[in-house]
Amino acid sequence: MSQALIVIDVQNDFCPGGSLAVPGGDEVVAPINALMRQFETVILTQDWHPAGHSSFATSHRQKAPFEMIEMPYGPQVLWPDHCVQGTEGAQFHPDLNTQGDLILRKGFRPMIDSYSGFFENDQTTPTGLEGYLRNRGISDVTLVGLATDFCVAYTALDAARLGFRVSVDLDACRAIDLEGSLDRSLSEMQAAGVQLKTGSG
Ligand code: VGL
Ligand code: ZN
């Protein structure tokens, strides 16, 4: 049994002061740095959008952040501009230990968003992470980071569907919680067999 820690999107724009700040987003940094010492393999994901990305409200006429639109691949939340390639907001939190084995960037295709570290939001375009994990003989993944109800949950659900054993350490995650999205994501993860841990239990 080989395990990997996957650290999701701990970037300045998702921390207080950022353009899509997750409440308490910076509070995940210390527990994640501590957890990293327990894993042989550490992977970090980085939300990495080109300017004018189709998930940004500013790319659509008369749309405000957090409204929904219909994309060819289904419903999509519109976000404030965030994690634009090369900007300060796209950088990892300055206190995060980034000495991982792999930094996986996602969301770089202009016309499609990518919450999950495994598949883009059309649920068919792969990022390559599955192959990376399998080639490394990894069967178990623990997920931490931002945001619980979007990128962490989507990654966890894909990992479970692909047959990995999945845990989410909720003490090292924070949520956006958009119209009940946190409760919904927790139920979906539980139903998919994802182990939800708190208190390091
Ligand atoms: C995320 C919204 C848009 C996340 C990324 O990391 O959860 N959420 N892009
Ligand atoms: Zn994004």
PDB file of N, CA, C and O in Angstrom, residues 6 8 45 115-119 129 141-144 147-170 173 185-186 188-196:
ATOM      1  N   ILE A   6      -2.276  14.770  -1.460  1.00  0.00           N
ATOM      2  CA  ILE A   6      -2.546  15.704  -2.559  1.00  0.00           C
ATOM      3  C   ILE A   6      -3.046  17.018  -1.956  1.00  0.00           C
ATOM      4  O   ILE A   6      -4.080  17.052  -1.288  1.00  0.00           O
ATOM      5  N   ILE A   8      -4.470  20.571  -2.453  1.00  0.00           N
ATOM      6  CA  ILE A   8      -5.257  21.219  -3.498  1.00  0.00           C
ATOM      7  C   ILE A   8      -5.252  22.747  -3.365  1.00  0.00           C
ATOM      8  O   ILE A   8      -5.746  23.298  -2.374  1.00  0.00           O
ATOM      9  N   THR A  45      -1.600  20.719  -6.324  1.00  0.00           N
ATOM     10  CA  THR A  45      -2.266  21.227  -7.522  1.00  0.00           C
ATOM     11  C   THR A  45      -2.297  22.749  -7.450  1.00  0.00           C
ATOM     12  O   THR A  45      -2.263  23.352  -6.373  1.00  0.00           O
ATOM     13  N   TYR A 115     -12.074  21.771 -11.823  1.00  0.00           N
ATOM     14  CA  TYR A 115     -12.035  21.736 -10.358  1.00  0.00           C
ATOM     15  C   TYR A 115     -11.189  20.558  -9.890  1.00  0.00           C
ATOM     16  O   TYR A 115     -10.396  20.661  -8.968  1.00  0.00           O
ATOM     17  N   SER A 116     -11.421  19.401 -10.523  1.00  0.00           N
ATOM     18  CA  SER A 116     -10.773  18.171 -10.090  1.00  0.00           C
ATOM     19  C   SER A 116      -9.320  18.126 -10.557  1.00  0.00           C
ATOM     20  O   SER A 116      -8.985  18.641 -11.625  1.00  0.00           O
ATOM     21  N   GLY A 117      -8.485  17.496  -9.769  1.00  0.00           N
ATOM     22  CA  GLY A 117      -7.114  17.264 -10.189  1.00  0.00           C
ATOM     23  C   GLY A 117      -6.999  16.160 -11.230  1.00  0.00           C
ATOM     24  O   GLY A 117      -5.938  15.975 -11.820  1.00  0.00           O
ATOM     25  N   PHE A 118      -8.093  15.409 -11.466  1.00  0.00           N
ATOM     26  CA  PHE A 118      -8.048  14.267 -12.384  1.00  0.00           C
ATOM     27  C   PHE A 118      -8.648  14.547 -13.752  1.00  0.00           C
ATOM     28  O   PHE A 118      -8.105  14.128 -14.762  1.00  0.00           O
ATOM     29  N   PHE A 119      -9.813  15.194 -13.762  1.00  0.00           N
ATOM     30  CA  PHE A 119     -10.514  15.468 -15.015  1.00  0.00           C
ATOM     31  C   PHE A 119     -10.998  16.905 -15.008  1.00  0.00           C
ATOM     32  O   PHE A 119     -11.382  17.434 -13.970  1.00  0.00           O
ATOM     33  N   LEU A 129      -3.045  12.947 -13.950  1.00  0.00           N
ATOM     34  CA  LEU A 129      -2.743  12.599 -12.556  1.00  0.00           C
ATOM     35  C   LEU A 129      -2.990  11.116 -12.267  1.00  0.00           C
ATOM     36  O   LEU A 129      -2.238  10.494 -11.516  1.00  0.00           O
ATOM     37  N   VAL A 141      -4.936   7.869  -1.424  1.00  0.00           N
ATOM     38  CA  VAL A 141      -4.645   9.299  -1.454  1.00  0.00           C
ATOM     39  C   VAL A 141      -5.366  10.003  -0.312  1.00  0.00           C
ATOM     40  O   VAL A 141      -6.507   9.670   0.025  1.00  0.00           O
ATOM     41  N   THR A 142      -4.675  10.970   0.287  1.00  0.00           N
ATOM     42  CA  THR A 142      -5.272  11.846   1.295  1.00  0.00           C
ATOM     43  C   THR A 142      -5.300  13.240   0.703  1.00  0.00           C
ATOM     44  O   THR A 142      -4.286  13.721   0.180  1.00  0.00           O
ATOM     45  N   LEU A 143      -6.464  13.876   0.765  1.00  0.00           N
ATOM     46  CA  LEU A 143      -6.633  15.195   0.159  1.00  0.00           C
ATOM     47  C   LEU A 143      -6.793  16.259   1.230  1.00  0.00           C
ATOM     48  O   LEU A 143      -7.504  16.054   2.225  1.00  0.00           O
ATOM     49  N   VAL A 144      -6.172  17.403   0.977  1.00  0.00           N
ATOM     50  CA  VAL A 144      -6.280  18.570   1.861  1.00  0.00           C
ATOM     51  C   VAL A 144      -6.244  19.813   0.987  1.00  0.00           C
ATOM     52  O   VAL A 144      -5.806  19.746  -0.167  1.00  0.00           O
ATOM     53  N   ALA A 147     -10.888  24.440  -2.384  1.00  0.00           N
ATOM     54  CA  ALA A 147     -11.858  24.583  -1.306  1.00  0.00           C
ATOM     55  C   ALA A 147     -12.555  23.229  -1.112  1.00  0.00           C
ATOM     56  O   ALA A 147     -12.784  22.519  -2.081  1.00  0.00           O
ATOM     57  N   THR A 148     -12.928  22.921   0.105  1.00  0.00           N
ATOM     58  CA  THR A 148     -13.552  21.637   0.431  1.00  0.00           C
ATOM     59  C   THR A 148     -14.654  21.253  -0.556  1.00  0.00           C
ATOM     60  O   THR A 148     -14.729  20.103  -1.008  1.00  0.00           O
ATOM     61  N   ASP A 149     -15.533  22.236  -0.853  1.00  0.00           N
ATOM     62  CA  ASP A 149     -16.761  21.949  -1.599  1.00  0.00           C
ATOM     63  C   ASP A 149     -16.595  22.100  -3.110  1.00  0.00           C
ATOM     64  O   ASP A 149     -17.547  21.874  -3.851  1.00  0.00           O
ATOM     65  N   PHE A 150     -15.425  22.491  -3.576  1.00  0.00           N
ATOM     66  CA  PHE A 150     -15.206  22.551  -5.023  1.00  0.00           C
ATOM     67  C   PHE A 150     -14.013  21.670  -5.398  1.00  0.00           C
ATOM     68  O   PHE A 150     -14.177  20.481  -5.655  1.00  0.00           O
ATOM     69  N   CYS A 151     -12.835  22.232  -5.407  1.00  0.00           N
ATOM     70  CA  CYS A 151     -11.723  21.441  -5.963  1.00  0.00           C
ATOM     71  C   CYS A 151     -11.372  20.212  -5.125  1.00  0.00           C
ATOM     72  O   CYS A 151     -11.032  19.167  -5.676  1.00  0.00           O
ATOM     73  N   VAL A 152     -11.473  20.308  -3.796  1.00  0.00           N
ATOM     74  CA  VAL A 152     -11.179  19.119  -2.980  1.00  0.00           C
ATOM     75  C   VAL A 152     -12.235  18.046  -3.242  1.00  0.00           C
ATOM     76  O   VAL A 152     -11.906  16.882  -3.503  1.00  0.00           O
ATOM     77  N   ALA A 153     -13.519  18.418  -3.197  1.00  0.00           N
ATOM     78  CA  ALA A 153     -14.593  17.431  -3.380  1.00  0.00           C
ATOM     79  C   ALA A 153     -14.551  16.806  -4.771  1.00  0.00           C
ATOM     80  O   ALA A 153     -14.671  15.579  -4.908  1.00  0.00           O
ATOM     81  N   TYR A 154     -14.377  17.614  -5.793  1.00  0.00           N
ATOM     82  CA  TYR A 154     -14.348  17.055  -7.155  1.00  0.00           C
ATOM     83  C   TYR A 154     -13.176  16.089  -7.321  1.00  0.00           C
ATOM     84  O   TYR A 154     -13.292  15.047  -7.967  1.00  0.00           O
ATOM     85  N   THR A 155     -12.046  16.444  -6.735  1.00  0.00           N
ATOM     86  CA  THR A 155     -10.871  15.557  -6.818  1.00  0.00           C
ATOM     87  C   THR A 155     -11.135  14.261  -6.065  1.00  0.00           C
ATOM     88  O   THR A 155     -10.814  13.169  -6.545  1.00  0.00           O
ATOM     89  N   ALA A 156     -11.751  14.374  -4.893  1.00  0.00           N
ATOM     90  CA  ALA A 156     -12.035  13.187  -4.073  1.00  0.00           C
ATOM     91  C   ALA A 156     -13.017  12.255  -4.786  1.00  0.00           C
ATOM     92  O   ALA A 156     -12.818  11.031  -4.815  1.00  0.00           O
ATOM     93  N   LEU A 157     -14.051  12.832  -5.384  1.00  0.00           N
ATOM     94  CA  LEU A 157     -15.065  12.001  -6.064  1.00  0.00           C
ATOM     95  C   LEU A 157     -14.469  11.295  -7.272  1.00  0.00           C
ATOM     96  O   LEU A 157     -14.730  10.111  -7.506  1.00  0.00           O
ATOM     97  N   ASP A 158     -13.639  11.991  -8.038  1.00  0.00           N
ATOM     98  CA  ASP A 158     -12.976  11.352  -9.180  1.00  0.00           C
ATOM     99  C   ASP A 158     -12.030  10.251  -8.707  1.00  0.00           C
ATOM    100  O   ASP A 158     -11.992   9.163  -9.283  1.00  0.00           O
ATOM    101  N   ALA A 159     -11.262  10.522  -7.657  1.00  0.00           N
ATOM    102  CA  ALA A 159     -10.307   9.528  -7.152  1.00  0.00           C
ATOM    103  C   ALA A 159     -11.049   8.269  -6.712  1.00  0.00           C
ATOM    104  O   ALA A 159     -10.628   7.147  -7.006  1.00  0.00           O
ATOM    105  N   ALA A 160     -12.173   8.445  -6.032  1.00  0.00           N
ATOM    106  CA  ALA A 160     -12.954   7.293  -5.563  1.00  0.00           C
ATOM    107  C   ALA A 160     -13.487   6.507  -6.762  1.00  0.00           C
ATOM    108  O   ALA A 160     -13.410   5.277  -6.801  1.00  0.00           O
ATOM    109  N   ARG A 161     -14.005   7.230  -7.744  1.00  0.00           N
ATOM    110  CA  ARG A 161     -14.548   6.585  -8.945  1.00  0.00           C
ATOM    111  C   ARG A 161     -13.455   5.806  -9.684  1.00  0.00           C
ATOM    112  O   ARG A 161     -13.715   4.762 -10.270  1.00  0.00           O
ATOM    113  N   LEU A 162     -12.232   6.293  -9.642  1.00  0.00           N
ATOM    114  CA  LEU A 162     -11.119   5.629 -10.328  1.00  0.00           C
ATOM    115  C   LEU A 162     -10.578   4.446  -9.537  1.00  0.00           C
ATOM    116  O   LEU A 162      -9.681   3.737 -10.004  1.00  0.00           O
ATOM    117  N   GLY A 163     -11.081   4.254  -8.317  1.00  0.00           N
ATOM    118  CA  GLY A 163     -10.698   3.085  -7.544  1.00  0.00           C
ATOM    119  C   GLY A 163      -9.601   3.311  -6.519  1.00  0.00           C
ATOM    120  O   GLY A 163      -9.104   2.351  -5.926  1.00  0.00           O
ATOM    121  N   PHE A 164      -9.217   4.557  -6.285  1.00  0.00           N
ATOM    122  CA  PHE A 164      -8.256   4.839  -5.206  1.00  0.00           C
ATOM    123  C   PHE A 164      -9.003   4.834  -3.876  1.00  0.00           C
ATOM    124  O   PHE A 164     -10.197   5.101  -3.820  1.00  0.00           O
ATOM    125  N   ARG A 165      -8.259   4.498  -2.809  1.00  0.00           N
ATOM    126  CA  ARG A 165      -8.809   4.680  -1.462  1.00  0.00           C
ATOM    127  C   ARG A 165      -8.570   6.125  -1.077  1.00  0.00           C
ATOM    128  O   ARG A 165      -7.438   6.597  -1.123  1.00  0.00           O
ATOM    129  N   VAL A 166      -9.644   6.815  -0.699  1.00  0.00           N
ATOM    130  CA  VAL A 166      -9.560   8.269  -0.560  1.00  0.00           C
ATOM    131  C   VAL A 166      -9.945   8.727   0.838  1.00  0.00           C
ATOM    132  O   VAL A 166     -11.004   8.343   1.356  1.00  0.00           O
ATOM    133  N   SER A 167      -9.107   9.551   1.445  1.00  0.00           N
ATOM    134  CA  SER A 167      -9.475  10.259   2.672  1.00  0.00           C
ATOM    135  C   SER A 167      -9.366  11.751   2.426  1.00  0.00           C
ATOM    136  O   SER A 167      -8.505  12.195   1.661  1.00  0.00           O
ATOM    137  N   VAL A 168     -10.232  12.503   3.094  1.00  0.00           N
ATOM    138  CA  VAL A 168     -10.115  13.960   3.111  1.00  0.00           C
ATOM    139  C   VAL A 168      -9.922  14.362   4.566  1.00  0.00           C
ATOM    140  O   VAL A 168     -10.719  13.981   5.426  1.00  0.00           O
ATOM    141  N   ASP A 169      -8.850  15.083   4.851  1.00  0.00           N
ATOM    142  CA  ASP A 169      -8.601  15.565   6.212  1.00  0.00           C
ATOM    143  C   ASP A 169      -9.237  16.953   6.338  1.00  0.00           C
ATOM    144  O   ASP A 169      -8.666  17.951   5.909  1.00  0.00           O
ATOM    145  N   LEU A 170     -10.423  16.982   6.934  1.00  0.00           N
ATOM    146  CA  LEU A 170     -11.213  18.220   6.943  1.00  0.00           C
ATOM    147  C   LEU A 170     -10.581  19.321   7.798  1.00  0.00           C
ATOM    148  O   LEU A 170     -10.869  20.499   7.602  1.00  0.00           O
ATOM    149  N   CYS A 173      -8.723  21.620   5.479  1.00  0.00           N
ATOM    150  CA  CYS A 173      -9.516  22.101   4.337  1.00  0.00           C
ATOM    151  C   CYS A 173     -10.376  23.270   4.810  1.00  0.00           C
ATOM    152  O   CYS A 173     -10.746  23.335   5.984  1.00  0.00           O
ATOM    153  N   SER A 185     -21.537  18.635  -0.735  1.00  0.00           N
ATOM    154  CA  SER A 185     -20.282  17.959  -1.117  1.00  0.00           C
ATOM    155  C   SER A 185     -19.896  16.914  -0.077  1.00  0.00           C
ATOM    156  O   SER A 185     -19.390  15.847  -0.434  1.00  0.00           O
ATOM    157  N   LEU A 186     -20.154  17.195   1.199  1.00  0.00           N
ATOM    158  CA  LEU A 186     -19.821  16.209   2.236  1.00  0.00           C
ATOM    159  C   LEU A 186     -20.669  14.955   2.063  1.00  0.00           C
ATOM    160  O   LEU A 186     -20.164  13.830   2.174  1.00  0.00           O
ATOM    161  N   GLU A 188     -22.041  13.873  -0.731  1.00  0.00           N
ATOM    162  CA  GLU A 188     -21.615  13.169  -1.945  1.00  0.00           C
ATOM    163  C   GLU A 188     -20.327  12.391  -1.706  1.00  0.00           C
ATOM    164  O   GLU A 188     -20.183  11.258  -2.162  1.00  0.00           O
ATOM    165  N   MET A 189     -19.417  12.996  -0.973  1.00  0.00           N
ATOM    166  CA  MET A 189     -18.148  12.299  -0.707  1.00  0.00           C
ATOM    167  C   MET A 189     -18.398  11.071   0.159  1.00  0.00           C
ATOM    168  O   MET A 189     -17.860   9.989  -0.116  1.00  0.00           O
ATOM    169  N   GLN A 190     -19.236  11.247   1.187  1.00  0.00           N
ATOM    170  CA  GLN A 190     -19.542  10.124   2.069  1.00  0.00           C
ATOM    171  C   GLN A 190     -20.174   8.974   1.279  1.00  0.00           C
ATOM    172  O   GLN A 190     -19.778   7.823   1.421  1.00  0.00           O
ATOM    173  N   ALA A 191     -21.140   9.313   0.406  1.00  0.00           N
ATOM    174  CA  ALA A 191     -21.840   8.300  -0.389  1.00  0.00           C
ATOM    175  C   ALA A 191     -20.883   7.583  -1.341  1.00  0.00           C
ATOM    176  O   ALA A 191     -21.089   6.415  -1.687  1.00  0.00           O
ATOM    177  N   ALA A 192     -19.821   8.262  -1.741  1.00  0.00           N
ATOM    178  CA  ALA A 192     -18.855   7.666  -2.676  1.00  0.00           C
ATOM    179  C   ALA A 192     -17.790   6.844  -1.958  1.00  0.00           C
ATOM    180  O   ALA A 192     -16.873   6.323  -2.600  1.00  0.00           O
ATOM    181  N   GLY A 193     -17.891   6.783  -0.634  1.00  0.00           N
ATOM    182  CA  GLY A 193     -16.932   5.984   0.122  1.00  0.00           C
ATOM    183  C   GLY A 193     -15.660   6.724   0.491  1.00  0.00           C
ATOM    184  O   GLY A 193     -14.666   6.108   0.876  1.00  0.00           O
ATOM    185  N   VAL A 194     -15.693   8.050   0.389  1.00  0.00           N
ATOM    186  CA  VAL A 194     -14.536   8.854   0.804  1.00  0.00           C
ATOM    187  C   VAL A 194     -14.535   8.946   2.327  1.00  0.00           C
ATOM    188  O   VAL A 194     -15.571   9.248   2.927  1.00  0.00           O
ATOM    189  N   GLN A 195     -13.382   8.684   2.940  1.00  0.00           N
ATOM    190  CA  GLN A 195     -13.291   8.790   4.387  1.00  0.00           C
ATOM    191  C   GLN A 195     -13.079  10.244   4.786  1.00  0.00           C
ATOM    192  O   GLN A 195     -12.088  10.855   4.366  1.00  0.00           O
ATOM    193  N   LEU A 196     -13.997  10.783   5.560  1.00  0.00           N
ATOM    194  CA  LEU A 196     -13.872  12.177   6.009  1.00  0.00           C
ATOM    195  C   LEU A 196     -13.307  12.181   7.419  1.00  0.00           C
ATOM    196  O   LEU A 196     -13.918  11.651   8.343  1.00  0.00           O
TER     197      LEU A 196
END
